[in-house]
Structures are given as structure tokens and as C-alpha cells.
Coordinates of C-alpha atoms in Angstrom, one line a residue:
M1 CA 20.0 0.6 -3.3
P2 CA 16.2 0.8 -2.5
V3 CA 14.3 -1.7 -0.3
D4 CA 12.2 -4.1 -2.3
I5 CA 9.0 -5.3 -0.5
L6 CA 7.0 -8.5 -0.8
V7 CA 3.4 -8.5 0.3
G8 CA 0.4 -10.8 0.0
L9 CA -2.6 -9.4 -1.9
Q10 CA -5.4 -11.6 -0.6
W11 CA -6.3 -12.9 2.9
G12 CA -2.8 -14.4 3.6
D13 CA -1.5 -17.9 2.7
E14 CA -0.6 -16.7 -0.8
G15 CA 2.8 -18.4 -0.9
K16 CA 5.1 -15.5 0.2
G17 CA 7.6 -17.7 1.9
K18 CA 8.3 -19.6 -1.3
I19 CA 8.8 -16.4 -3.4
V20 CA 11.1 -14.9 -0.7
D21 CA 13.2 -18.1 -0.8
V22 CA 13.4 -17.9 -4.6
L23 CA 14.3 -14.2 -4.7
A24 CA 16.5 -14.3 -1.6
P25 CA 19.8 -15.1 -3.4
Q26 CA 19.6 -11.8 -5.2
Y27 CA 19.6 -9.9 -1.8
D28 CA 22.1 -9.2 1.0
V29 CA 19.4 -8.7 3.7
V30 CA 15.9 -10.2 4.2
A31 CA 13.8 -8.5 6.9
R32 CA 10.5 -9.3 8.4
F33 CA 8.5 -6.2 9.2
Q34 CA 5.2 -7.2 11.0
G35 CA 3.0 -10.0 12.4
G36 CA 4.0 -12.8 14.6
P37 CA 3.7 -16.6 15.0
N38 CA 0.1 -16.5 13.6
A39 CA 1.9 -16.5 10.2
G40 CA 3.2 -19.6 8.6
H41 CA 5.6 -19.2 5.6
T42 CA 6.0 -22.6 3.9
L43 CA 9.1 -23.4 1.8
E44 CA 9.7 -26.7 0.0
F45 CA 13.0 -27.8 -1.6
E46 CA 15.0 -31.0 -2.0
G47 CA 11.9 -32.9 -1.1
T48 CA 11.5 -31.4 2.3
K49 CA 8.8 -29.0 3.6
H50 CA 9.9 -26.2 6.0
V51 CA 7.5 -23.9 7.8
L52 CA 8.7 -20.6 9.3
H53 CA 6.6 -18.6 11.7
Q54 CA 8.7 -15.6 12.8
I55 CA 12.1 -16.1 11.2
P56 CA 12.6 -14.5 7.8
S57 CA 12.5 -16.8 4.8
G58 CA 16.1 -16.0 3.8
I59 CA 17.4 -18.0 6.8
F60 CA 18.3 -21.0 4.6
H61 CA 20.9 -18.9 2.8
P62 CA 23.9 -18.5 5.1
Q63 CA 25.3 -15.6 3.2
I64 CA 22.1 -13.5 3.8
T65 CA 21.6 -11.3 6.8
N66 CA 18.1 -12.0 8.3
I67 CA 16.4 -9.4 10.5
I68 CA 13.3 -9.6 12.7
G69 CA 12.1 -6.0 12.7
N70 CA 10.6 -3.8 15.3
G71 CA 7.1 -4.2 13.9
V72 CA 7.1 -7.9 14.7
V73 CA 5.6 -9.4 17.9
L74 CA 7.9 -12.2 19.0
D75 CA 6.9 -15.3 21.0
P76 CA 10.1 -16.6 22.7
I77 CA 8.6 -20.1 23.1
V78 CA 7.7 -20.4 19.4
F79 CA 11.0 -18.8 18.4
R80 CA 13.0 -21.4 20.4
T81 CA 11.1 -24.3 18.8
E82 CA 11.5 -22.8 15.4
V83 CA 15.3 -22.4 15.8
E84 CA 15.6 -25.9 17.2
K85 CA 13.9 -27.3 14.1
L86 CA 16.3 -25.3 11.9
T87 CA 19.3 -26.6 13.9
A88 CA 18.1 -30.2 13.4
R89 CA 18.2 -29.5 9.6
G90 CA 21.7 -28.2 9.7
V91 CA 20.9 -24.5 9.8
D92 CA 22.7 -22.4 12.4
A93 CA 20.4 -19.3 12.9
T94 CA 22.7 -17.7 15.4
Q95 CA 25.2 -16.9 12.6
N96 CA 22.9 -14.7 10.4
L97 CA 19.8 -13.8 12.3
Y98 CA 19.4 -10.4 14.1
I99 CA 16.4 -9.3 16.3
S100 CA 15.2 -5.8 16.9
K101 CA 15.3 -4.7 20.5
K102 CA 12.1 -2.8 19.8
A103 CA 10.1 -5.9 18.7
Q104 CA 7.3 -6.5 21.2
L105 CA 7.3 -9.7 23.3
I106 CA 4.3 -12.1 23.3
L107 CA 3.8 -13.2 26.9
P108 CA 1.9 -16.3 28.1
S109 CA -0.7 -14.0 29.5
H110 CA -1.2 -12.4 26.0
K111 CA -2.1 -15.9 24.6
S112 CA -4.5 -16.5 27.5
L113 CA -6.2 -13.1 27.0
D114 CA -6.5 -13.9 23.3
R115 CA -8.3 -17.1 24.0
I116 CA -10.6 -15.6 26.7
S117 CA -11.6 -12.6 24.5
E118 CA -12.3 -14.8 21.5
E119 CA -14.4 -17.2 23.5
A120 CA -16.4 -14.2 24.9
L121 CA -17.4 -13.2 21.3
G122 CA -19.5 -16.4 21.0
T123 CA -20.9 -16.7 17.5
S124 CA -19.3 -13.4 16.5
K125 CA -15.7 -14.8 16.7
I126 CA -13.1 -13.0 14.6
G127 CA -11.3 -16.3 13.9
S128 CA -8.2 -15.5 15.9
T129 CA -5.4 -18.0 15.9
Q130 CA -5.2 -17.3 19.6
K131 CA -1.4 -16.9 19.5
G132 CA -1.6 -13.7 21.5
I133 CA -1.1 -11.3 18.6
G134 CA -4.0 -8.9 19.2
P135 CA -3.4 -8.5 23.0
T136 CA 0.3 -7.9 22.3
Y137 CA -0.4 -5.2 19.8
Q138 CA -2.9 -3.7 22.2
D139 CA -0.2 -3.4 24.8
K140 CA 2.1 -1.8 22.2
I141 CA -0.5 0.8 21.3
G142 CA -1.3 1.2 25.0
R143 CA 2.3 1.9 25.7
S144 CA 2.5 -0.8 28.3
G145 CA 4.1 -3.7 26.4
L146 CA 7.5 -5.4 27.0
R147 CA 10.0 -5.4 24.2
V148 CA 12.8 -7.8 23.3
G149 CA 15.4 -5.3 24.6
D150 CA 13.8 -5.5 28.0
I151 CA 15.0 -9.0 28.6
L152 CA 18.5 -7.6 29.1
A153 CA 17.3 -5.4 32.0
E154 CA 18.1 -6.5 35.5
D155 CA 14.4 -5.9 36.6
F156 CA 12.9 -7.8 33.6
E157 CA 11.1 -10.4 35.9
E158 CA 9.6 -7.6 38.0
R159 CA 8.3 -5.8 34.8
Y160 CA 7.0 -9.2 33.7
K161 CA 5.1 -9.7 36.9
L162 CA 3.6 -6.2 36.8
T163 CA 2.4 -6.8 33.3
V164 CA 0.9 -10.2 34.2
A165 CA -0.9 -8.7 37.2
R166 CA -2.5 -6.1 34.9
H167 CA -3.5 -8.9 32.5
E168 CA -5.1 -10.8 35.4
K169 CA -7.3 -7.8 36.1
I170 CA -8.4 -7.8 32.4
A171 CA -9.2 -11.6 32.6
S172 CA -11.3 -11.0 35.8
F173 CA -13.5 -8.7 33.8
Y174 CA -14.6 -11.8 31.9
Q175 CA -14.8 -13.7 35.2
K176 CA -11.8 -15.8 34.1
S177 CA -8.3 -16.4 35.3
L178 CA -5.2 -16.5 33.1
E179 CA -4.1 -20.0 34.2
I180 CA -0.5 -19.6 32.9
E181 CA 1.5 -21.0 35.7
G182 CA 2.2 -24.2 33.8
I183 CA 4.0 -22.4 30.9
E184 CA 5.8 -19.6 32.7
K185 CA 8.9 -21.7 33.4
E186 CA 9.0 -22.6 29.7
F187 CA 8.7 -18.9 28.8
F188 CA 11.7 -17.8 30.9
Q189 CA 13.8 -20.7 29.6
A190 CA 12.9 -19.4 26.1
V191 CA 13.9 -15.9 27.1
A192 CA 17.3 -17.2 28.2
F193 CA 17.6 -19.0 24.9
L194 CA 16.8 -15.8 23.1
K195 CA 19.7 -14.0 24.7
Q196 CA 22.2 -16.0 22.7
F197 CA 21.1 -14.2 19.5
T198 CA 22.3 -10.7 18.5
L199 CA 19.8 -8.1 19.6
V200 CA 20.2 -4.9 17.7
D201 CA 18.8 -1.5 16.9
S202 CA 17.6 -2.8 13.6
E203 CA 16.6 0.6 12.2
Y204 CA 20.3 1.6 12.3
M205 CA 21.4 -1.7 10.9
I206 CA 19.0 -1.5 7.9
N207 CA 19.7 2.1 7.1
L208 CA 23.5 1.5 7.3
A209 CA 23.0 -1.4 4.8
L210 CA 21.1 0.9 2.5
K211 CA 23.9 3.5 2.8
D212 CA 26.4 0.8 1.9
G213 CA 24.5 -0.1 -1.2
K214 CA 23.2 -3.5 0.1
K215 CA 20.1 -5.1 -1.5
I216 CA 17.3 -5.5 1.0
L217 CA 14.1 -7.5 0.7
A218 CA 11.3 -6.7 3.2
E219 CA 9.0 -9.6 3.9
G220 CA 5.4 -9.2 5.2
A221 CA 3.1 -11.6 6.9
Q222 CA -0.7 -12.3 6.4
G223 CA -2.3 -10.4 3.5
S224 CA -3.4 -7.0 2.4
L225 CA -7.1 -7.8 3.0
L226 CA -6.2 -8.4 6.7
D227 CA -4.7 -5.0 7.2
I228 CA -5.9 -3.3 10.4
D229 CA -6.8 -0.1 8.5
F230 CA -7.8 -1.3 5.0
G231 CA -8.7 -4.9 5.4
T232 CA -12.2 -6.4 5.8
Y233 CA -12.6 -5.0 9.2
P234 CA -13.2 -6.2 11.9
Y235 CA -12.1 -9.6 10.5
V236 CA -8.5 -8.5 10.2
T237 CA -5.2 -9.0 11.9
S238 CA -3.7 -6.4 14.4
S239 CA -1.0 -4.9 12.3
N240 CA -0.4 -3.0 9.0
T241 CA 0.2 -5.7 6.4
L242 CA 0.6 -3.2 3.5
V243 CA 3.8 -1.8 2.1
A244 CA 3.4 1.2 4.5
G245 CA 3.9 -1.3 7.3
A246 CA 7.4 -2.0 6.1
C247 CA 8.3 1.7 6.6
T248 CA 7.2 1.7 10.3
G249 CA 8.0 -1.9 10.9
L250 CA 11.7 -1.5 9.9
G251 CA 12.4 2.2 10.1
V252 CA 12.7 2.7 6.3
A253 CA 11.8 6.0 4.7
P254 CA 9.2 5.9 1.9
R255 CA 11.6 7.3 -0.6
N256 CA 13.8 4.2 -0.1
I257 CA 11.1 1.8 -1.5
G258 CA 11.9 0.1 -4.8
E259 CA 10.1 -2.8 -6.3
V260 CA 6.9 -4.1 -4.7
Y261 CA 6.2 -7.8 -5.3
G262 CA 2.5 -8.6 -5.0
I263 CA 1.8 -12.3 -4.3
F264 CA -1.6 -13.8 -5.1
K265 CA -3.0 -17.3 -5.8
A266 CA -4.6 -18.2 -9.1
Y267 CA -7.8 -18.6 -7.0
C268 CA -8.6 -17.3 -3.5
T269 CA -8.6 -18.6 0.1
R270 CA -9.4 -17.3 3.5
V271 CA -9.0 -18.7 7.1
G272 CA -11.4 -17.9 9.9
S273 CA -14.4 -15.6 9.9
G274 CA -15.2 -12.7 7.7
P275 CA -16.6 -11.8 4.2
F276 CA -15.5 -13.8 1.2
P277 CA -17.6 -12.8 -1.9
T278 CA -16.3 -15.6 -4.2
E279 CA -16.4 -18.4 -1.6
L280 CA -17.5 -21.8 -3.0
L281 CA -19.5 -23.8 -0.5
D282 CA -19.8 -26.8 -2.8
E283 CA -17.9 -29.6 -4.3
V284 CA -15.9 -27.2 -6.5
G285 CA -14.6 -25.4 -3.4
E286 CA -13.7 -28.7 -1.8
Q287 CA -11.9 -29.8 -4.9
I288 CA -9.8 -26.6 -4.8
R289 CA -9.1 -27.3 -1.1
Q290 CA -7.9 -30.8 -1.6
A291 CA -5.9 -30.1 -4.8
G292 CA -4.2 -27.1 -3.1
R293 CA -3.7 -28.7 0.3
E294 CA -5.5 -25.7 1.7
F295 CA -5.0 -26.3 5.4
G296 CA -3.3 -23.7 7.7
S297 CA 0.4 -24.3 8.1
T298 CA 0.2 -22.7 11.6
T299 CA -3.2 -23.9 12.8
G300 CA -4.1 -26.8 10.5
R301 CA -7.5 -25.3 9.9
P302 CA -9.1 -26.0 6.6
R303 CA -9.1 -22.8 4.4
R304 CA -12.2 -21.5 2.8
C305 CA -11.8 -21.6 -1.0
G306 CA -13.2 -19.7 -4.0
W307 CA -12.5 -18.2 -7.4
I308 CA -10.1 -15.3 -7.8
D309 CA -11.6 -11.9 -7.0
L310 CA -10.4 -8.9 -9.1
P311 CA -12.1 -6.1 -7.2
T312 CA -10.2 -7.0 -4.0
L313 CA -6.9 -7.6 -6.0
K314 CA -7.2 -4.2 -7.7
Y315 CA -7.8 -2.7 -4.3
A316 CA -4.7 -4.3 -2.8
I317 CA -2.5 -3.4 -5.8
M318 CA -3.6 0.2 -5.5
L319 CA -2.9 0.4 -1.8
N320 CA 0.6 -1.2 -2.1
G321 CA 1.8 0.4 -5.3
V322 CA 2.6 -3.1 -6.7
T323 CA 5.1 -3.1 -9.5
Q324 CA 5.3 -6.9 -10.2
L325 CA 2.8 -9.7 -9.7
N326 CA 3.6 -13.3 -8.7
M327 CA 0.8 -15.8 -9.3
M328 CA 1.0 -18.9 -7.1
K329 CA -0.5 -22.3 -7.2
A330 CA -1.6 -22.2 -10.9
D331 CA -1.2 -26.0 -10.9
V332 CA -4.1 -26.4 -8.4
L333 CA -6.5 -25.5 -11.3
D334 CA -5.1 -28.3 -13.6
E335 CA -8.2 -30.5 -13.2
F336 CA -10.9 -27.9 -13.9
D337 CA -12.9 -27.8 -17.2
E338 CA -14.0 -24.2 -16.4
I339 CA -12.2 -21.6 -14.4
K340 CA -14.0 -18.4 -13.2
V341 CA -12.8 -14.9 -12.5
C342 CA -14.9 -12.4 -10.5
T343 CA -14.6 -9.1 -12.4
H344 CA -17.2 -7.0 -10.6
Y345 CA -19.7 -7.0 -7.7
Q346 CA -23.5 -6.4 -8.1
L347 CA -24.9 -4.6 -5.1
E348 CA -28.4 -5.1 -3.7
D349 CA -29.7 -2.0 -5.6
G350 CA -28.4 -3.4 -8.9
T351 CA -25.3 -1.2 -9.1
I352 CA -22.3 -2.8 -10.7
T353 CA -19.0 -1.9 -9.2
D354 CA -15.4 -3.0 -8.9
H355 CA -14.8 -1.1 -5.7
V356 CA -14.6 -2.8 -2.4
P357 CA -17.3 -1.5 0.1
H358 CA -15.8 -0.2 3.4
D359 CA -18.2 -2.5 5.3
L360 CA -17.9 -5.6 3.1
D361 CA -18.9 -7.7 6.1
K362 CA -22.3 -6.1 6.1
T363 CA -22.8 -5.3 2.4
A364 CA -24.3 -8.1 0.3
V365 CA -22.5 -8.4 -3.0
T366 CA -23.0 -10.8 -5.8
P367 CA -19.9 -11.7 -7.8
I368 CA -20.1 -11.2 -11.6
Y369 CA -17.9 -13.8 -13.3
A370 CA -16.0 -14.2 -16.6
S371 CA -15.4 -17.8 -17.5
F372 CA -12.3 -19.5 -19.0
K373 CA -11.7 -22.9 -20.5
G374 CA -9.4 -25.0 -18.2
W375 CA -6.0 -26.2 -19.5
K376 CA -6.5 -29.8 -18.2
E377 CA -2.8 -30.4 -18.1
E378 CA -0.3 -31.0 -15.3
L379 CA 1.6 -27.7 -15.1
R380 CA 4.4 -29.2 -12.9
N381 CA 5.8 -30.8 -16.1
Y382 CA 6.5 -27.4 -17.6
E383 CA 9.9 -25.8 -17.1
S384 CA 9.4 -22.4 -18.8
Y385 CA 6.7 -19.8 -19.0
A386 CA 6.7 -19.6 -22.8
T387 CA 5.8 -23.2 -23.3
L388 CA 2.8 -23.2 -20.9
P389 CA -0.6 -24.2 -22.4
K390 CA -2.4 -21.5 -24.4
A391 CA -5.3 -21.6 -21.9
V392 CA -2.9 -20.6 -19.1
L393 CA -1.3 -17.8 -21.1
K394 CA -4.8 -16.5 -21.9
Y395 CA -5.8 -16.6 -18.2
V396 CA -2.6 -14.7 -17.2
A397 CA -3.0 -12.2 -20.1
Y398 CA -6.6 -11.4 -19.0
L399 CA -5.4 -10.8 -15.4
E400 CA -2.6 -8.5 -16.5
E401 CA -4.9 -6.5 -18.7
H402 CA -7.4 -5.9 -15.9
L403 CA -5.0 -5.5 -13.0
E404 CA -2.7 -3.3 -15.1
V405 CA 0.5 -4.8 -13.6
P406 CA 2.7 -7.5 -15.2
V407 CA 2.9 -11.0 -13.9
S408 CA 6.6 -11.8 -13.6
I409 CA 6.5 -15.2 -11.8
I410 CA 4.1 -18.1 -12.1
S411 CA 4.4 -21.0 -9.6
V412 CA 3.3 -24.4 -10.8
G413 CA 4.2 -26.5 -7.8
P414 CA 5.5 -26.2 -4.2
D415 CA 9.1 -26.9 -4.9
R416 CA 11.7 -24.2 -5.6
K417 CA 12.2 -25.6 -9.1
S418 CA 8.5 -25.2 -9.9
T419 CA 8.8 -21.4 -10.3
L420 CA 8.6 -20.0 -13.8
L421 CA 10.0 -16.6 -14.6
K422 CA 8.2 -14.7 -17.3

């Protein structure tokens, strides 16, 4: 059986956690392939909201094997807190969660460096969550990072001290100090906690599951427009958020990729700095924010909101080879008389294009919109796709025509049950 992959097609926060939770019962394995605790995957069922940061969204299904892959950067402190919350809700993660020995460790000094470097940027801040993601990936690329498997080594503490000493030199460049003494004890307690989990060579585990005919779902974090290579650079994350990242982040050969689920909102949001062509800095944008509860599940930061952007969606679909689209939060637009769709950009010289400029952060683009009549109905009351209001069906049909990929799922509310299969 091939590996199916689920990716976000916008700037993250598309609702990937909910869709993984909905799809998970069809799979034997759910594996996370990149990112770290800067991601927040929100799931809601039986009246309770759950937020996962590093643990795959299949964890609530005890029959499913969940794997944190080698492409993930893992914060032991956040991980421990996450597991303890699951335990309080009756979920024993030790029974079906496996962690790659090759996943990189986020150290307290990484988080300190993240804060120091972001502060040094002044008004040019990237919008980092300051969770230590960037510095950890920098150490990985620089071949000097510590990995999960290293915690089993007798000289782990010595390696840790050498790494922190190197980080202290970097901090001194900014005329700062790391100031991590207060959380180092908590870090080593979390490392000891981590040892009770099964640490594996996950690339072998996944490929053996493939050989045995198991169904595998790979789960990404953030969104395609935050990809380090193809996102709106430099306002991006530090990993490859595209389907290709699943190959390197799990050790899966490209020929083993099956379905690619592309997740997007019926509108658009972004957290932090960076270009956002369809952003609404008016009462309409605020209305979307409040109706969609658009506040970061990890940081609590209010998200920037705007209309859906087809040029960036087409771009992300192309890069990922998306085979099925899942549209989230359609119910957020219930109250609107008019709903807009950005179909093209107009450049400063008057050129009309649906291509995304390589330097979108420096290229002025004016969105060109198509308008649709709103449905003005509460979509949460609907239990099947076929019975949805005609205005919704028209909106979806327009997107399918222009994106050239079918929409297979529409979400009309946060609960598991509010997920309509087409």
C-alpha cells in the first residue's frame, strides 16, 4: 500500500488535525514528518477541544501506530506536557507512540537563541513563535545538533554542555546571554520522561509497514506557503512543509506516495509577518477572525484574515501534486452577504497573472476578485453534502473548476461530526 500524505495549502492553521482525526480510522499508521511545537493541531470531539503540538493526530485511536519521524524537531519539555494532558484524558500514549532516534532535539538554548535573534531583527521580525525551531534546524544543517537517540548515550550530558557552550558564543555576538539555568533541570527531567517511550529507527519501521501492506498516513505541520524553499521567503518556517518533506522526513521513496490530501480554508489566514495579498484590514477581516475563532492554538496570537487566494492555492496544489481537496471552516462565512475569491493578481505595470512572484514580500500585487452571493444559513445544521445550500455548491464548483482538483470533504464546524463527505 502507498503512503497517503496530508498537507496544508495556505500559511498553516488550515485544520489538518481535524482531517487526520477523521481519516485516521482508515489507516494503520499515522506519522508526523516535519516541524515542531510551533504547530498546533486542533481536534474537537464529544464536546472537548484537544490541541496537539508534536504528537501525531492519530493518537486518540488506540489501534493506530503513531510515529514522530526523523524530520521533526522535538522539545522534550513540551512533549512531556502534551503526554500528561493526554493521560489526564485517558489516553496512554506509551502504548502506540514511537519516536525516531534521528529526530532533532530542541534544547533550552535553542529557544533562547530564537528569542535573541528575533529581537535583534527589530521592525523586520519574521514572526517566529520563538519555540527554538529555526536554531534547531540550523544545528541540524550545520551537522552539530543533538538527536533523540543521543539521550541513550552515556556522555549525553557532556554533549549537551558542549552544545550549550557553542550557543553561548552565538548569544555573545548579540551581546546577550542565554539565561537558561532556570529551565535546565526541567529539560533533563523531560529527557528522563522521554526514555519511557519506544525510540526507533522509524525509517525501517515505516518501510516494513509498507512491505506488510499497512495503510500509512503522513501528517505535515504548518502550510505549503511557509515551506523553506517555496514559501513566501524569508517569512517562512525552517523545514520543507510540502509532500517532498514527507519523503525526507520519514524515509519514504517518492514511488511509494499515493493520495495527497490538500487542506485549505474557505477563506485565508496568516500568523506573523510576511506578504498576504488578500488580507482584510477592516471590519470584514475582523468579522472573519471572530466567527472563525482565528487565534493561534499554540501562541494565542490573533491571525490575519482575508479572502481565499486562488493563485497561491494553485501554486501549492502544483508543488504537492494534490489529488483531493478538503475545504475547512465553510461555516465561518455563514453570515456574509457577499463572498469574494481572488482569481488573479495585477502587477504594478498592469500585467494580469495567476503566478506567485518569487519575491512576493517585495512585489506589490493587487488582487482581482470574483464575487459570490453568500448563503446566509447555518451550515452546522447540514448533515450531507448534497443538501447544502445552492450558494455553497456554486462556490465549491467554482473552486473545483479553477483549481482542477475535486473537493472531497467540506467541514462545516469544529466537531468530528461536522465533516461532510462529497
